[in-house]
Coordinates of C-alpha atoms in Angstrom, one line a residue:
M8 CA 100.4 88.5 86.7
S9 CA 97.3 88.4 84.6
A10 CA 95.0 90.6 82.7
E11 CA 93.4 90.4 78.8
S12 CA 95.2 90.2 75.3
V13 CA 95.3 93.9 73.4
T14 CA 93.8 94.2 69.8
N15 CA 95.0 96.7 67.2
E16 CA 92.1 98.8 67.3
Q17 CA 93.1 100.2 70.6
P18 CA 95.5 102.8 70.5
A19 CA 97.4 103.3 74.5
Y20 CA 97.9 100.0 76.0
L21 CA 100.3 98.7 78.5
K22 CA 102.6 95.2 77.9
W23 CA 105.4 93.8 79.9
S24 CA 106.3 89.7 79.6
G25 CA 103.7 88.4 80.5
G26 CA 100.7 90.1 78.4
S27 CA 99.0 93.3 76.8
L28 CA 96.3 95.3 78.8
P29 CA 94.3 97.6 75.9
L30 CA 93.0 101.1 78.1
T31 CA 89.7 101.4 77.2
G32 CA 88.6 103.3 81.2
P33 CA 91.0 104.0 84.3
C34 CA 93.8 100.9 85.4
V35 CA 93.8 99.3 88.6
I36 CA 97.4 97.9 89.6
G37 CA 98.1 96.5 92.8
R38 CA 98.2 93.0 94.1
R39 CA 94.6 91.9 94.9
S40 CA 92.8 89.9 92.2
D41 CA 89.8 92.4 91.2
N42 CA 92.1 94.8 90.2
D43 CA 92.4 95.9 86.6
I44 CA 96.5 94.4 86.3
S45 CA 97.0 91.5 89.7
I46 CA 100.3 91.0 90.2
N47 CA 101.1 88.7 92.9
N48 CA 104.0 90.5 94.6
V49 CA 104.4 91.7 98.2
Q50 CA 105.7 94.2 97.5
V51 CA 103.0 95.7 95.4
S52 CA 100.2 97.1 97.7
R53 CA 96.8 96.4 97.5
R54 CA 96.1 99.3 95.2
H55 CA 98.8 100.6 94.3
A56 CA 99.1 102.4 90.9
L57 CA 95.9 104.2 88.9
L58 CA 95.8 105.0 85.0
M59 CA 93.3 107.4 84.2
N60 CA 92.7 109.4 81.0
H61 CA 92.2 112.8 81.1
N62 CA 91.4 115.5 78.2
S63 CA 92.9 112.7 75.8
V64 CA 96.0 112.2 78.4
W65 CA 96.9 109.5 80.1
W66 CA 98.1 110.3 83.6
L67 CA 100.1 107.2 86.3
N68 CA 98.6 107.9 90.0
D69 CA 100.4 106.4 92.8
L70 CA 98.3 104.7 95.2
G71 CA 99.6 105.5 98.6
S72 CA 101.4 102.6 98.1
R73 CA 104.1 101.3 100.5
N74 CA 107.2 100.7 97.7
G75 CA 106.0 103.4 95.2
I76 CA 105.9 103.3 91.5
Y77 CA 109.3 104.2 89.4
L78 CA 108.5 105.9 85.7
N79 CA 111.4 105.3 83.7
G80 CA 113.9 104.8 86.4
L81 CA 112.6 107.3 89.1
R82 CA 110.3 107.2 91.9
I83 CA 107.4 109.1 91.6
T84 CA 106.1 112.5 93.5
S85 CA 103.1 113.7 92.1
A86 CA 100.8 112.2 88.7
R87 CA 102.7 111.9 86.1
R88 CA 101.4 112.5 82.1
L89 CA 102.4 109.1 80.3
R90 CA 104.0 109.6 76.4
D91 CA 104.6 106.5 74.6
G92 CA 107.5 104.0 75.2
D93 CA 107.7 105.3 78.8
E94 CA 109.1 102.5 81.2
I95 CA 106.9 101.4 84.9
R96 CA 108.0 99.5 87.3
I97 CA 106.5 98.0 90.3
A98 CA 108.5 96.0 93.2
N99 CA 110.6 93.5 90.0
D100 CA 107.8 93.6 87.5
R101 CA 108.3 96.7 84.2
I102 CA 105.3 97.2 82.2
T103 CA 105.7 99.5 79.3
F104 CA 103.0 102.1 78.2
K105 CA 102.4 102.2 74.3
N106 CA 99.9 105.3 72.3
G107 CA 100.7 105.0 69.0
Q108 CA 98.5 108.3 68.3
Q109 CA 100.3 110.4 70.2
G110 CA 103.3 112.2 68.7
L111 CA 105.2 115.2 70.1
L112 CA 102.3 117.3 70.3
L113 CA 98.4 116.1 70.8
R114 CA 95.6 117.1 67.9
S115 CA 92.2 118.0 68.4
T116 CA 90.1 118.0 65.3
I117 CA 87.8 120.9 64.0
V118 CA 85.5 121.2 61.6
G119 CA 87.8 118.5 59.7
S120 CA 91.1 120.3 59.8
T121 CA 93.5 120.0 62.9
T122 CA 94.5 121.8 65.2
Q123 CA 98.6 121.2 66.5
L124 CA 98.2 121.9 70.5
A125 CA 102.2 122.2 72.9
Q126 CA 102.0 119.9 75.5
P127 CA 102.1 121.5 78.7
D128 CA 105.7 121.9 80.4
E129 CA 105.8 120.0 83.6
N130 CA 108.7 122.5 85.0
D131 CA 106.2 125.9 85.1
A132 CA 104.4 127.2 88.0
S133 CA 101.0 126.7 86.5
Y134 CA 101.1 122.9 85.1
S135 CA 99.0 121.1 87.7
P136 CA 98.4 117.1 86.8
V137 CA 95.2 115.5 87.2
V138 CA 95.3 113.8 90.5
S139 CA 92.2 111.0 91.4
E140 CA 92.3 108.6 94.1
L141 CA 90.2 105.9 94.1
L142 CA 87.3 104.7 96.4
I143 CA 85.4 101.6 96.3
S144 CA 82.2 101.4 97.5
S145 CA 78.9 98.6 98.0
L146 CA 75.6 99.3 96.1
Q147 CA 75.0 100.7 99.1
G148 CA 77.6 103.5 98.7
E149 CA 79.3 102.0 102.2
I150 CA 82.5 102.6 101.6
L151 CA 84.8 99.2 102.3
E152 CA 88.3 101.0 101.5
G153 CA 89.7 104.8 100.4
E154 CA 88.1 105.9 103.6
K155 CA 91.6 108.1 104.3
A156 CA 90.2 109.4 100.7
A157 CA 86.4 109.8 101.7
Q158 CA 87.4 111.4 104.7
W159 CA 89.5 113.9 102.3
F160 CA 87.1 115.4 100.1
F161 CA 84.3 114.9 101.6
G162 CA 85.1 115.3 105.5
K163 CA 82.1 115.9 107.8
K164 CA 80.0 115.2 104.2
L165 CA 80.5 110.9 105.2
E166 CA 77.9 109.7 107.8
R167 CA 78.3 106.3 109.9
S168 CA 75.0 104.8 112.1
P169 CA 75.5 104.5 116.0
G170 CA 77.4 101.0 115.8
A171 CA 78.4 100.6 111.8
E172 CA 81.4 99.7 111.3
R173 CA 82.5 101.2 108.3
F174 CA 81.4 105.5 107.2
C175 CA 79.0 105.8 104.0
L176 CA 79.5 108.2 101.4
P177 CA 77.4 111.8 101.0
P178 CA 73.0 111.2 100.3
Q179 CA 74.1 112.8 96.8
V180 CA 76.3 110.3 96.0
R181 CA 74.6 108.0 96.5
E182 CA 71.2 109.0 95.3
W183 CA 74.0 109.3 91.7
L184 CA 74.9 105.7 92.3
T185 CA 71.6 104.6 92.8
R186 CA 71.0 105.9 89.2
M187 CA 73.5 104.5 87.5
M188 CA 73.3 101.2 89.3
E189 CA 69.8 101.2 87.3
T190 CA 70.0 102.6 84.0
S191 CA 72.8 100.7 81.0
A192 CA 73.4 104.8 79.7
A193 CA 77.0 105.8 79.5
F194 CA 78.0 106.4 83.0
A195 CA 78.0 110.3 84.1
P196 CA 80.7 112.0 86.3
L197 CA 78.8 113.5 88.9
E198 CA 79.9 116.9 89.7
I199 CA 79.8 118.4 93.2
Q200 CA 80.5 122.0 93.4
E201 CA 82.9 124.0 96.3
G202 CA 83.1 127.3 96.0
E203 CA 85.2 127.7 92.9
K204 CA 86.5 123.9 92.9
K205 CA 83.9 121.0 92.0
L206 CA 84.9 117.4 93.4
V207 CA 84.3 115.0 89.9
V208 CA 82.8 111.5 91.3
S209 CA 83.3 109.1 88.4
L210 CA 82.4 105.0 88.7
A211 CA 85.2 103.6 86.6
R212 CA 83.5 99.7 87.5
C213 CA 81.3 96.8 89.1
K214 CA 82.9 93.9 89.9
D215 CA 80.7 91.3 92.8
E216 CA 79.0 94.0 94.0
R217 CA 82.2 96.1 94.3
C218 CA 82.1 99.7 93.0
F219 CA 85.3 101.1 91.9
L220 CA 84.9 105.0 92.2
L221 CA 87.2 107.9 91.0
L222 CA 87.8 111.5 93.3
R223 CA 89.7 114.5 92.1
E224 CA 89.0 117.9 92.1
E225 CA 89.1 120.5 89.1
S226 CA 87.5 123.9 88.6
A227 CA 84.0 124.5 88.6
Q228 CA 82.7 123.7 84.3
V229 CA 80.0 121.3 83.2
S230 CA 82.9 119.8 81.4
I231 CA 82.8 118.3 77.6
E232 CA 82.8 114.7 78.5
R233 CA 80.0 114.7 80.8
L234 CA 78.1 116.8 78.2
Q235 CA 78.6 113.4 75.9
T236 CA 76.7 111.7 77.9
L237 CA 73.7 114.3 77.0
G238 CA 74.0 112.7 72.9
L239 CA 76.4 115.1 71.6
T240 CA 78.7 114.9 69.9
E241 CA 82.5 116.0 70.8
R242 CA 82.8 119.7 68.4
E243 CA 79.1 120.4 70.2
A244 CA 79.7 119.6 73.6
E245 CA 82.9 122.0 73.3
V246 CA 79.8 124.5 71.6
M247 CA 77.7 123.7 74.8
H248 CA 80.3 124.1 77.2
W249 CA 80.7 128.2 76.0
V250 CA 77.3 128.2 76.3
C251 CA 77.4 127.2 79.9
E252 CA 80.0 129.9 80.5
G253 CA 78.1 132.7 79.2
K254 CA 79.9 132.7 76.3
Q255 CA 77.6 134.4 72.7
N256 CA 78.7 133.4 69.0
P257 CA 81.2 135.1 67.8
E258 CA 82.9 134.6 71.2
I259 CA 82.7 130.7 70.9
A260 CA 84.3 131.2 66.8
G261 CA 87.2 132.5 68.0
I262 CA 87.9 130.0 70.8
L263 CA 87.4 127.1 69.0
Y264 CA 88.9 128.8 65.4
V265 CA 85.5 127.8 63.4
T266 CA 83.3 130.2 61.5
L267 CA 79.9 131.7 63.1
H268 CA 77.9 130.2 60.3
T269 CA 79.9 126.3 61.9
V270 CA 78.2 127.8 65.6
K271 CA 75.4 128.4 64.7
R272 CA 74.7 124.7 62.8
H273 CA 75.9 123.2 66.2
I274 CA 73.4 124.9 68.2
E275 CA 70.6 123.7 66.4
H276 CA 72.0 120.3 66.5
I277 CA 72.1 120.8 69.9
L278 CA 68.7 122.7 70.2
K279 CA 67.2 120.0 68.6
K280 CA 69.0 117.3 70.5
L281 CA 67.8 118.5 74.0
G282 CA 64.5 118.8 72.6
V283 CA 63.7 123.0 73.7
E284 CA 63.6 125.5 71.7
S285 CA 66.6 128.5 73.3
R286 CA 69.4 128.9 74.1
Q287 CA 68.4 129.8 78.4
K288 CA 66.6 126.5 78.2
A289 CA 68.8 124.2 76.5
I290 CA 71.2 125.4 79.5
K291 CA 69.0 124.7 82.0
A292 CA 67.8 121.0 80.2
V293 CA 71.8 119.9 80.9
T294 CA 71.9 121.4 85.0
D295 CA 68.7 119.5 85.2
R296 CA 69.9 116.3 84.0
L297 CA 74.2 116.2 84.9
G298 CA 73.0 118.3 88.3
A299 CA 75.7 121.0 87.3

């Protein structure tokens, strides 16, 4: 079992008998050597588990492993939210999830003040865990691993040339992947609208000409995460998110618990950063640049 050393600057990390790994992005655990954490054990699947951060919360997903994942002694059957001190067991290896900045409450900073938000009740019928699948492709979009996941998400949009051994990603995804390879900027996820739902494709990393793609489905909206890739601060991204949702300034102020003056000031900064003069042009700039 191998990984890099942890630094004190990282609030979340994994720790086990053989070392520690800071969580700076999606983390894949499995038997293959190109995983973030590699476990040399025949009971471990090649791609066994996935940890991902969504809305400042870390989630644990089983990638269809043969022998499963145990969280605090219980085998998980769906994506589970991780808490500080949780023990993850894969085969004979025990890994502890540590997050020094996570308490019983989640915190959201709004203009210098702190609002406490109760974490969701996992027994609530409305509770919806974040499920993400892993797909690995070539730089050209040929699917190397995760064909079943690709079939589930893309269906008939997948392409395969006559006589070809593997499927290729849909043209829209291949074009996005090519753009990601040509830029050194932050990787902006691709959002594909499908009725009231949207598919979000994120590029976790590329290694040895293999692209690790995360696929997840969520309700339709322009995400704050993607808006930040346009150079907006987290607060500006939140404001712009609600602008894209059609909310007016007084409504946004009420949603974010800030003054109307603060919302107007953020919008001024947003227009300047996007190089436009009006809200409508800002919305158009966002949809043009992010393909929303």
